[in-house]
Structure formats: structure tokens, C-alpha cells
PDB file of C-alpha atoms in Angstrom:
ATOM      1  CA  UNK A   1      22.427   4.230  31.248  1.00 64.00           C
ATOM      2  CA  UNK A   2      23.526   1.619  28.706  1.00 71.00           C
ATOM      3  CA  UNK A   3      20.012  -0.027  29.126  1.00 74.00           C
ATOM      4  CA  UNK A   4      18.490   3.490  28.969  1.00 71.00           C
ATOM      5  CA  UNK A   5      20.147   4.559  25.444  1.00 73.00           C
ATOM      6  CA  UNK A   6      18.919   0.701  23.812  1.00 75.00           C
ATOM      7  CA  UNK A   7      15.615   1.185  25.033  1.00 77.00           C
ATOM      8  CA  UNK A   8      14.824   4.437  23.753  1.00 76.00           C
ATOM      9  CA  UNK A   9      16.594   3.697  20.262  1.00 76.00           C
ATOM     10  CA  UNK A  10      13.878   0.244  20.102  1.00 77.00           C
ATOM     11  CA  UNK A  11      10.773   2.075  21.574  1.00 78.00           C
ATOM     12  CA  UNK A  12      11.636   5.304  19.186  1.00 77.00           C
ATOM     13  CA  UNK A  13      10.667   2.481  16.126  1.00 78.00           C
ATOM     14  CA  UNK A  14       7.930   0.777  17.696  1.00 82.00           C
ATOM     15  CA  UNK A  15       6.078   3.847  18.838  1.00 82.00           C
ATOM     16  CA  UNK A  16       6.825   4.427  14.643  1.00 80.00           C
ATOM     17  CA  UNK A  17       5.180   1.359  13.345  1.00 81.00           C
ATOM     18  CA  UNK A  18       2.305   2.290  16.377  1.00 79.00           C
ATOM     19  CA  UNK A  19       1.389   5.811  15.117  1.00 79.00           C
ATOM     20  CA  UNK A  20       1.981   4.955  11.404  1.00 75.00           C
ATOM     21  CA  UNK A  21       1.031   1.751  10.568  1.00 74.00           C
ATOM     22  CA  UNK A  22      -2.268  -0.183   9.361  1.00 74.00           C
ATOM     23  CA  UNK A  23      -1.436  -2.286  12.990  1.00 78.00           C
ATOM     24  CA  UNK A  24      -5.340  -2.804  14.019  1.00 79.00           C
ATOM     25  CA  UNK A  25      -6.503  -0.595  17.169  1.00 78.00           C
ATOM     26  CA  UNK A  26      -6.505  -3.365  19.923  1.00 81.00           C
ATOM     27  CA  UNK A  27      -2.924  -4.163  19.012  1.00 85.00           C
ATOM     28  CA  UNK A  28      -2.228  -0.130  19.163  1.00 83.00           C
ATOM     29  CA  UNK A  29      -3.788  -0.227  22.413  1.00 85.00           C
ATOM     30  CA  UNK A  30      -2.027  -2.854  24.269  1.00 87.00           C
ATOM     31  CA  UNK A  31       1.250  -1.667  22.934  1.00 85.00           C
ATOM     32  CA  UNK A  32       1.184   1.767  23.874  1.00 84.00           C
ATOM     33  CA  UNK A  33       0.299   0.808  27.329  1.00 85.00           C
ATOM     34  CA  UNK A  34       3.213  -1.060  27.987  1.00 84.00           C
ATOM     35  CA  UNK A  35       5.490   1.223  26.083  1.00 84.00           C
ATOM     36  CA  UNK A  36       4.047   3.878  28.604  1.00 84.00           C
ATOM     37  CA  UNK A  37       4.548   1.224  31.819  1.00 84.00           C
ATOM     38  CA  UNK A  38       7.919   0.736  30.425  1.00 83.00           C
ATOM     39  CA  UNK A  39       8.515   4.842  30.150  1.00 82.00           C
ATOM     40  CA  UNK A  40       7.704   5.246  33.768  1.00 83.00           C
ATOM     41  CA  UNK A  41      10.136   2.552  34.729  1.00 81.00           C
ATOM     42  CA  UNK A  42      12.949   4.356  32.341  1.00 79.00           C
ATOM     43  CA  UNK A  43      12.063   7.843  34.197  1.00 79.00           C
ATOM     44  CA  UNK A  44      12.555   6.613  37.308  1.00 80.00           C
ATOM     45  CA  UNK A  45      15.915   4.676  37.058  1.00 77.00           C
ATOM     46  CA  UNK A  46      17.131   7.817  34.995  1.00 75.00           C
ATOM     47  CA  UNK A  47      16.213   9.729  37.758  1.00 78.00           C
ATOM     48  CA  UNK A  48      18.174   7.465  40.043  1.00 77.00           C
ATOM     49  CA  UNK A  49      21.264   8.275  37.723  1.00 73.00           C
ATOM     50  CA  UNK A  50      21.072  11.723  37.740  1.00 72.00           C
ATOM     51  CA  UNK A  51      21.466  11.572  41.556  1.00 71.00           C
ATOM     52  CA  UNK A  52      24.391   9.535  41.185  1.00 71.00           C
ATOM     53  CA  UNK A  53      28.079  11.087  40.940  1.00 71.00           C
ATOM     54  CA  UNK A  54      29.686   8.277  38.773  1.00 70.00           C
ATOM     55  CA  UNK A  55      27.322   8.507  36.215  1.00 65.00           C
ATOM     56  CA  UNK A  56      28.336  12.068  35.280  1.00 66.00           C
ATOM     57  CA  UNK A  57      32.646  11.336  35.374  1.00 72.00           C
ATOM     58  CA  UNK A  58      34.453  10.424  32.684  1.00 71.00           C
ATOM     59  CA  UNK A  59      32.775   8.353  29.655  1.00 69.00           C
ATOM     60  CA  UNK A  60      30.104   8.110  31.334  1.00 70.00           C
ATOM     61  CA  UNK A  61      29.363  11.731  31.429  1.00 74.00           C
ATOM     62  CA  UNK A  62      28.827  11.583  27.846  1.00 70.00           C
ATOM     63  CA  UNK A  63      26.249   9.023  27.257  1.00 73.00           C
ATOM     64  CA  UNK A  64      24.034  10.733  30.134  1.00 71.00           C
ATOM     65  CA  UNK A  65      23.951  13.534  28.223  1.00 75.00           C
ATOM     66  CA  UNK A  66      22.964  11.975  25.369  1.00 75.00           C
ATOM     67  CA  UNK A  67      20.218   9.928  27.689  1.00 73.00           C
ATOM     68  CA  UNK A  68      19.051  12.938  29.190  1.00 76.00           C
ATOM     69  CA  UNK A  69      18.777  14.783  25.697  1.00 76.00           C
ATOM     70  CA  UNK A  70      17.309  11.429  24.615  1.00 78.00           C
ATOM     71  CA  UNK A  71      14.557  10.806  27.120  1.00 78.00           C
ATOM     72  CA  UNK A  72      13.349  14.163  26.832  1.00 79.00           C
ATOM     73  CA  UNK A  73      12.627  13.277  23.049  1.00 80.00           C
ATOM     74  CA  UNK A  74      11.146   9.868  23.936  1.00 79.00           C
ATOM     75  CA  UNK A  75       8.778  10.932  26.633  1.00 82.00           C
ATOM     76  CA  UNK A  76       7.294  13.501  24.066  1.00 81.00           C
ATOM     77  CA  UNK A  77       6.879  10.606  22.013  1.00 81.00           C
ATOM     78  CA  UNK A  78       5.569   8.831  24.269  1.00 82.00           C
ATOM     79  CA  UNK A  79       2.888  11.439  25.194  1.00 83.00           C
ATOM     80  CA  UNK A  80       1.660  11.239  21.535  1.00 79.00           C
ATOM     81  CA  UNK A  81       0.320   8.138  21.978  1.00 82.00           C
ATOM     82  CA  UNK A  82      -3.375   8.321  23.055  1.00 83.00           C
ATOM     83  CA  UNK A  83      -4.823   4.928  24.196  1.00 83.00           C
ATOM     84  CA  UNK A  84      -8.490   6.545  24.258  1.00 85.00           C
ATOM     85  CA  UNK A  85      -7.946   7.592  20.501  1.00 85.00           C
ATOM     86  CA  UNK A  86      -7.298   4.157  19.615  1.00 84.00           C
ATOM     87  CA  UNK A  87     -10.120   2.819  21.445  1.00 87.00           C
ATOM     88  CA  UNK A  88     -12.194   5.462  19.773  1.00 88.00           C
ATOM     89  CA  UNK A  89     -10.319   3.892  16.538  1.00 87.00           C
ATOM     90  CA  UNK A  90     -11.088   0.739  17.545  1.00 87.00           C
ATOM     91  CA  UNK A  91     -15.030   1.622  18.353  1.00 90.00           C
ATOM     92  CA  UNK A  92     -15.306   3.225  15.011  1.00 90.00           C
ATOM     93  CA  UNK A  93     -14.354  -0.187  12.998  1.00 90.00           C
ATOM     94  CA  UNK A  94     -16.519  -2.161  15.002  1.00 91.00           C
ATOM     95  CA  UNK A  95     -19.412   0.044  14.589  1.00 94.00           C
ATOM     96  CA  UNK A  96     -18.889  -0.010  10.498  1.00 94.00           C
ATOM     97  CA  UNK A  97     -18.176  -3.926  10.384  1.00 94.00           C
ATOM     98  CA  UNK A  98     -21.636  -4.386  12.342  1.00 95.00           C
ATOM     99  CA  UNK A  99     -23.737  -1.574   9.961  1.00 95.00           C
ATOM    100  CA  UNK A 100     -22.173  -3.168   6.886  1.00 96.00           C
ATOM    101  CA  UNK A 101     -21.985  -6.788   7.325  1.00 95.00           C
ATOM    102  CA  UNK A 102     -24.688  -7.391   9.827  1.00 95.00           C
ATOM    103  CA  UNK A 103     -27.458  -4.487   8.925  1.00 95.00           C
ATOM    104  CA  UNK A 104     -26.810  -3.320   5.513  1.00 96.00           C
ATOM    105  CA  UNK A 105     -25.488  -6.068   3.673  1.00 97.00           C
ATOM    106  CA  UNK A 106     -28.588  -8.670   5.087  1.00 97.00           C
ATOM    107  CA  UNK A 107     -31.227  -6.151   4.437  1.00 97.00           C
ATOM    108  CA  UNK A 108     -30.221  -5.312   1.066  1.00 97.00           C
ATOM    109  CA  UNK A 109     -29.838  -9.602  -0.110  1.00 97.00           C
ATOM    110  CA  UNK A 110     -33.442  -9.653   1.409  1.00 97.00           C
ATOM    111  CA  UNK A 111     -34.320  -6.592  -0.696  1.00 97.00           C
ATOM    112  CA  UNK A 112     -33.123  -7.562  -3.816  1.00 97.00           C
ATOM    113  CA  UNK A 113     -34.953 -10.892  -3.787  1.00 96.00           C
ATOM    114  CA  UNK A 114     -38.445  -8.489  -3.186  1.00 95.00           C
ATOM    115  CA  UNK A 115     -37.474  -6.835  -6.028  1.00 95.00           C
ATOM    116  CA  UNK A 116     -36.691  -9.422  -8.306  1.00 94.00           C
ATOM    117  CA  UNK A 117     -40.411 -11.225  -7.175  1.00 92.00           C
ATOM    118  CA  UNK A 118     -42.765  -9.978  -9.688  1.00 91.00           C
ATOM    119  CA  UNK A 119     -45.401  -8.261  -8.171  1.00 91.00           C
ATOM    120  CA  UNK A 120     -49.025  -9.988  -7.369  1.00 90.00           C
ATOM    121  CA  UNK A 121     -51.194  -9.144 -10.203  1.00 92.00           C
ATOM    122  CA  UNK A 122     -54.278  -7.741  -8.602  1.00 92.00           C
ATOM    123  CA  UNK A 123     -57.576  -9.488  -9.453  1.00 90.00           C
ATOM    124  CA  UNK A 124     -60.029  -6.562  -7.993  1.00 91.00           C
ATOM    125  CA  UNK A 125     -59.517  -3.482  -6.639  1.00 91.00           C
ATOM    126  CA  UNK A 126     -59.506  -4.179  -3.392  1.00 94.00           C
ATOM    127  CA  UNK A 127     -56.764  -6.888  -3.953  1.00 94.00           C
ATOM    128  CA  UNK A 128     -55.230  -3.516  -5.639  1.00 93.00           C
ATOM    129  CA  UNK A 129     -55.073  -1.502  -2.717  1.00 94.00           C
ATOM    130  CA  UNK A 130     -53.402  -3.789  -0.492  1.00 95.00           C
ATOM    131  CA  UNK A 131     -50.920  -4.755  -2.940  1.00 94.00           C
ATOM    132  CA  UNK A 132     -50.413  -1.203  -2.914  1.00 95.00           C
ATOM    133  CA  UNK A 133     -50.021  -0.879   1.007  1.00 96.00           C
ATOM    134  CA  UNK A 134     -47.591  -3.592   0.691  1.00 95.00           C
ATOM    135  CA  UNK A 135     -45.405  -1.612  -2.198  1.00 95.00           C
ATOM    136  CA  UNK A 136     -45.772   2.094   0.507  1.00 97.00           C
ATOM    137  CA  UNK A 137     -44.260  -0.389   2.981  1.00 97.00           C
ATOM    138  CA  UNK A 138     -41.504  -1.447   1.702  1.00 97.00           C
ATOM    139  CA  UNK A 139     -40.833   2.004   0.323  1.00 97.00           C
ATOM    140  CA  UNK A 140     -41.094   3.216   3.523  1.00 97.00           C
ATOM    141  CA  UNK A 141     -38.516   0.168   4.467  1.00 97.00           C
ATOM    142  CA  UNK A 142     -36.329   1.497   1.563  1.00 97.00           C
ATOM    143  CA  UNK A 143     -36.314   4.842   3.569  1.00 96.00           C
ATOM    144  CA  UNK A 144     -35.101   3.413   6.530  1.00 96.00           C
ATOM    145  CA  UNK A 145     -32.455   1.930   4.802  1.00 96.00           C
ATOM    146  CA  UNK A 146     -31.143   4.400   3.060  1.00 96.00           C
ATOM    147  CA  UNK A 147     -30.226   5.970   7.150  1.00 95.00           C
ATOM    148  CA  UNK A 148     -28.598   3.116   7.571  1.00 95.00           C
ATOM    149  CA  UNK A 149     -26.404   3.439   4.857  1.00 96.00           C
ATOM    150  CA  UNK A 150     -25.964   7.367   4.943  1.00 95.00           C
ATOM    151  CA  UNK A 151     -24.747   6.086   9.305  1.00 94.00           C
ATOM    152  CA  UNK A 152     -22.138   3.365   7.220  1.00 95.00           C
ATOM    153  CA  UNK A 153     -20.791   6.196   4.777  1.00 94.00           C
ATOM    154  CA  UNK A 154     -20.494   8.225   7.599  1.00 93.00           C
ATOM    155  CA  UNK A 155     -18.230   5.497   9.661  1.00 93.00           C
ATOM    156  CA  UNK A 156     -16.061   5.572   6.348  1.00 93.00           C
ATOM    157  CA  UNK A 157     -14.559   9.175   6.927  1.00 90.00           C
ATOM    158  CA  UNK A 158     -13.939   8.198  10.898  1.00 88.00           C
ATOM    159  CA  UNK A 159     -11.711   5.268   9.618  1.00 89.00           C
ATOM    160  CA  UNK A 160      -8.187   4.687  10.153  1.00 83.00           C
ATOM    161  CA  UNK A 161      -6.712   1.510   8.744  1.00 81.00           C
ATOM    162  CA  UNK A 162      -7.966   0.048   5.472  1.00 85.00           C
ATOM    163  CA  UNK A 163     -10.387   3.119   4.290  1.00 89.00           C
ATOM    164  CA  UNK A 164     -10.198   2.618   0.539  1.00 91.00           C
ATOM    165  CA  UNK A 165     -10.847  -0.840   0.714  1.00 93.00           C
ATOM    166  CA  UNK A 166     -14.317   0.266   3.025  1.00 94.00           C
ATOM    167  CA  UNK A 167     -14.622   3.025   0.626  1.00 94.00           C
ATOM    168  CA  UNK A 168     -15.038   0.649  -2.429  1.00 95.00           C
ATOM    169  CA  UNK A 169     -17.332  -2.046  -0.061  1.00 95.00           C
ATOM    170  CA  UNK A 170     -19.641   1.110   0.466  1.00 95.00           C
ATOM    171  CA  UNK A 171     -19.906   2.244  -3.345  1.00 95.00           C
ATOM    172  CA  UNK A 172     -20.565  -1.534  -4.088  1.00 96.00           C
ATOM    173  CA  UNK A 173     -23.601  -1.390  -1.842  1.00 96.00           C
ATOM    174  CA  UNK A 174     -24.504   2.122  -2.590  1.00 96.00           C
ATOM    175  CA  UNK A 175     -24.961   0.755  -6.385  1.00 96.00           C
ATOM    176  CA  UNK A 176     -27.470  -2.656  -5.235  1.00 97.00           C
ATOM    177  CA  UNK A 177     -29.651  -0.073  -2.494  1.00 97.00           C
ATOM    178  CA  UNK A 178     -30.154   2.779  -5.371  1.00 97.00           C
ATOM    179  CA  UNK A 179     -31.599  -0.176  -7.673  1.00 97.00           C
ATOM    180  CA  UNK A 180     -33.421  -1.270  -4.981  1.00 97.00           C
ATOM    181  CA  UNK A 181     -34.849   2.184  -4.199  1.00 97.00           C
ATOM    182  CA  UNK A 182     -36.000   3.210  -7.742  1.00 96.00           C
ATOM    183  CA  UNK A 183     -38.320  -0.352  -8.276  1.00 96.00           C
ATOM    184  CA  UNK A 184     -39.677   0.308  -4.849  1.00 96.00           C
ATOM    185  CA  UNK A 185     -40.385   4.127  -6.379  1.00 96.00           C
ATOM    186  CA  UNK A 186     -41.797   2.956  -9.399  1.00 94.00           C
ATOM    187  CA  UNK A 187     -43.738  -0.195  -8.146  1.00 94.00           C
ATOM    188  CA  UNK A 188     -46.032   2.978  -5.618  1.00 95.00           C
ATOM    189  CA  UNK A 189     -46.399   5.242  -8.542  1.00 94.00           C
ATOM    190  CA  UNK A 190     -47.472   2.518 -10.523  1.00 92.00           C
ATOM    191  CA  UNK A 191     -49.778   1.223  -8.384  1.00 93.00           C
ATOM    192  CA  UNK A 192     -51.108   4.115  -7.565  1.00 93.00           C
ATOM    193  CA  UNK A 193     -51.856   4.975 -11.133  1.00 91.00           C
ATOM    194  CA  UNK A 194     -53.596   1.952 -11.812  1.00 91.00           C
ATOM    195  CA  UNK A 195     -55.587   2.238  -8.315  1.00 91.00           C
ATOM    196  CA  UNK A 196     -56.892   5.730  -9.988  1.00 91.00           C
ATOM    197  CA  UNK A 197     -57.663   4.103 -13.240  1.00 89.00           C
ATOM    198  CA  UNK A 198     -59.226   1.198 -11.329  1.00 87.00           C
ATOM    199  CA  UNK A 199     -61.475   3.521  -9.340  1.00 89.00           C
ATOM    200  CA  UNK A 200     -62.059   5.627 -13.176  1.00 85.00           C
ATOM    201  CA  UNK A 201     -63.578   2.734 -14.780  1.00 82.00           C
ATOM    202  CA  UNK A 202     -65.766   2.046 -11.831  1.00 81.00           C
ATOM    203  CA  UNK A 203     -67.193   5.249 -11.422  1.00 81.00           C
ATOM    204  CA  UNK A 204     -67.978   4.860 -15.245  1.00 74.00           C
ATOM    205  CA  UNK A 205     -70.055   2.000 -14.709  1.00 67.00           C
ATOM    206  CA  UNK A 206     -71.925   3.300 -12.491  1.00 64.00           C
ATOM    207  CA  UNK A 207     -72.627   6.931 -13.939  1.00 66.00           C
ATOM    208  CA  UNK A 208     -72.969   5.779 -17.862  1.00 62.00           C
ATOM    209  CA  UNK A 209     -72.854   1.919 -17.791  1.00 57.00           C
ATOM    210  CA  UNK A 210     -69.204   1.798 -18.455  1.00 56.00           C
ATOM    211  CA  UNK A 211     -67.580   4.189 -20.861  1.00 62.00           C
ATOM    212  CA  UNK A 212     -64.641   2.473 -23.554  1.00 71.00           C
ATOM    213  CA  UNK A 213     -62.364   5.246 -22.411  1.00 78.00           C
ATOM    214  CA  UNK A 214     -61.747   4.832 -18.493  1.00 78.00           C
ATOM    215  CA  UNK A 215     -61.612   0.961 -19.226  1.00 80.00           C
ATOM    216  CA  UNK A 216     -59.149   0.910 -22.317  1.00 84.00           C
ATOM    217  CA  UNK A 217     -56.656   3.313 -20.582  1.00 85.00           C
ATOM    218  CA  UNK A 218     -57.024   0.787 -17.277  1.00 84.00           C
ATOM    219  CA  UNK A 219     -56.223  -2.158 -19.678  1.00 86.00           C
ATOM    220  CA  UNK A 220     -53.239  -0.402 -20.864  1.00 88.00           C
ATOM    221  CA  UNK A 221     -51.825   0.057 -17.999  1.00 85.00           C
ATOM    222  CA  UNK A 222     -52.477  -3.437 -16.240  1.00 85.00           C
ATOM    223  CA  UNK A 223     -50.868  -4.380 -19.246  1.00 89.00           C
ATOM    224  CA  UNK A 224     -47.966  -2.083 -18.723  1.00 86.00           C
ATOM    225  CA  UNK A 225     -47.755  -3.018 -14.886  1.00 80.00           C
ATOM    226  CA  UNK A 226     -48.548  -6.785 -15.081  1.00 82.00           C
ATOM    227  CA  UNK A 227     -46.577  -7.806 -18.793  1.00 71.00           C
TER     228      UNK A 227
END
């Protein structure tokens, strides 16, 4: 009974520090299982001294009413500790580790540098239009991104153990993807603007051999676009 009273006061911390500490989920896991292997054992040999007459004469009779009081408490406690929530713990961290640092974090370094590029200058309007495929692309791209991180912000609220730190590595990528996503919006409306102006000034030259106004406002905005 001696060995029953210890090892409920030790477990009654550890399954403590399980519960309620930043301890990472594998750890949690492993833990709890033997604390539960080791529960089983404690049943069964306190079973063993309920059956047996010395244990409930004399001094004795006190402490195994404090272990039977005690165990009671300690296999509730032990019931609280769910190995598939920690594993489900444990999923949920790996999942936002691998959409942060190997999707999000890679796509967006590769997206800056697009960004940064200047864009082709166009030298006819055909060479206009692609460039201009090319811009639709990547803003579709953008799009697809920006699931990706809405999937990462998501994993943020499912977190257990270090949230505000994942919290702040989300904002600081949130911040880089909605730069990111307003040049890749501008770059299509501005290339679709000058495609229309393009396509202005040619239809001018054919219908009145080129009238100053379609071409000026074209020059003006190449000029905008292409500085």
C-alpha cells in the first residue's frame, strides 16, 4: 500500500505537467501510455489488498483508506488523458510546420522575386498579350495561394503548444502574400488597359490613318506601365 500511496502522489504531478504543459504531443503520448500501463498494474495489486485481512487491521487500516479514496481520484485522472487527442495534437503541428515552412514560406520567396522582376516591356501587341497571359497566370497562382494560407491560419486555432509564436509567423507571411497579391492585381489591370489602348490605336490606323488621340493616350500609359 506504501508503494500504492508514492505512486499516486508522483503520477498526480506528472499527469499535471502532461495536461498543462507546452511538453510537445509525442512526449504527451508516450507518457500517458505508460502512466495508464502503470494504472492497470496499481488497480490490480490494490485489488489484491483489498482481499487481504492484514491490510485493513491496525495502521494499516488507515492508509488503505486513504489508497482507496486515493486511487479513485487517480484513475479519474488518469481517464482524462486521451492518447488519440494528442495524436490529433500532434497531427495538427505537423500539418502547420509542412503548410508554413515547406508550401507557404517557398512559394511566397519565389513570389516575391516575380514581383520584384520588372515586367517585359512589350515590343508589339502580340508580345502584349502573352505578357499578359503570363501576369492572369500568376494571378491565378496568387489565388491558389492565398488557400493555402487561409488552410495555415486555419491550423493556427487547432494549436496547442506555442500558438502565439505561430500566430505572429502567420501575420508575418500574411503581410509579404498581400504585397504579393496587389502587384499581381495591378500588373492584369494594367496590362489589360494597355492591351485595349494597343488594339485603340490600331483600329485608328486602319479606319483614319492613325488618329493623335488613341496613340498619345497609348504612349501615356506604356509610359506609366514601362517607366
Amino acid at each position: 500500500m506504501e508503494r500504492i500511496s508514492s505512486t499516486i502522489k508522483q503520477s498526480r504531478t506528472e499527469i499535471t505537467e502532461i495536461m498543462y504543459s507546452g511538453i510537445n504531443a509525442e512526449d504527451k503520448i508516450i507518457r500517458a501510455m505508460e502512466i495508464k500501463q502503470e494504472a492497470d498494474i496499481l488497480l490490480n495489486l490494490f485489488k489484491e489488498c483489498e482481499v487481504d485481512p492484514e491490510c485493513k487491521k491496525g495502521e494499516a487500516a488507515e492508509l488503505f483508506s486513504k489508497c482507496k479514496s486515493g486511487i479513485a481520484d487517480y484513475t479519474t485522472n488518469v481517464k482524462t488523458m486521451d492518447p488519440l487527442k494528442f495524436a490529433n495534437d500532434m497531427k495538427n503541428e505537423s500539418e502547420f510546420t509542412n503548410g508554413l515552412q515547406v508550401q507557404l514560406i517557398p512559394w511566397i520567396d519565389n513570389a516575391e522575386k516575380i514581383t520584384t522582376d520588372p515586367l517585359e516591356k512589350p515590343t508589339s501587341f502580340e508580345h502584349a498579350q502573352q505578357v499578359e497571359k503570363n501576369c492572369v497566370a500568376f494571378a491565378k497562382d496568387v489565388r491558389k495561394a492565398n488557400k493555402m494560407l487561409a488552410k495555415v491560419d486555419e491550423l493556427v486555432k487547432a494549436l496547442v503548444n506555442n500558438k502565439t509564436t505561430a500566430e505572429q509567423q502567420i501575420e508575418e507571411q500574411r503581410t509579404r502574400f498581400k504585397k504579393i497579391a496587389s502587384i499581381a492585381a495591378t500588373r492584369v489591370e494594367s496590362m489589360r488597359d494597355l492591351l485595349i489602348r494597343w488594339q485603340e490605336v490600331n483600329t485608328s490606323a486602319e479606319k483614319d490613318g492613325m488618329d493623335f488621340q488613341p496613340l498619345t493616350m497609348f504612349l501615356k500609359c506604356y509610359a506609366v506601365y514601362f517607366q
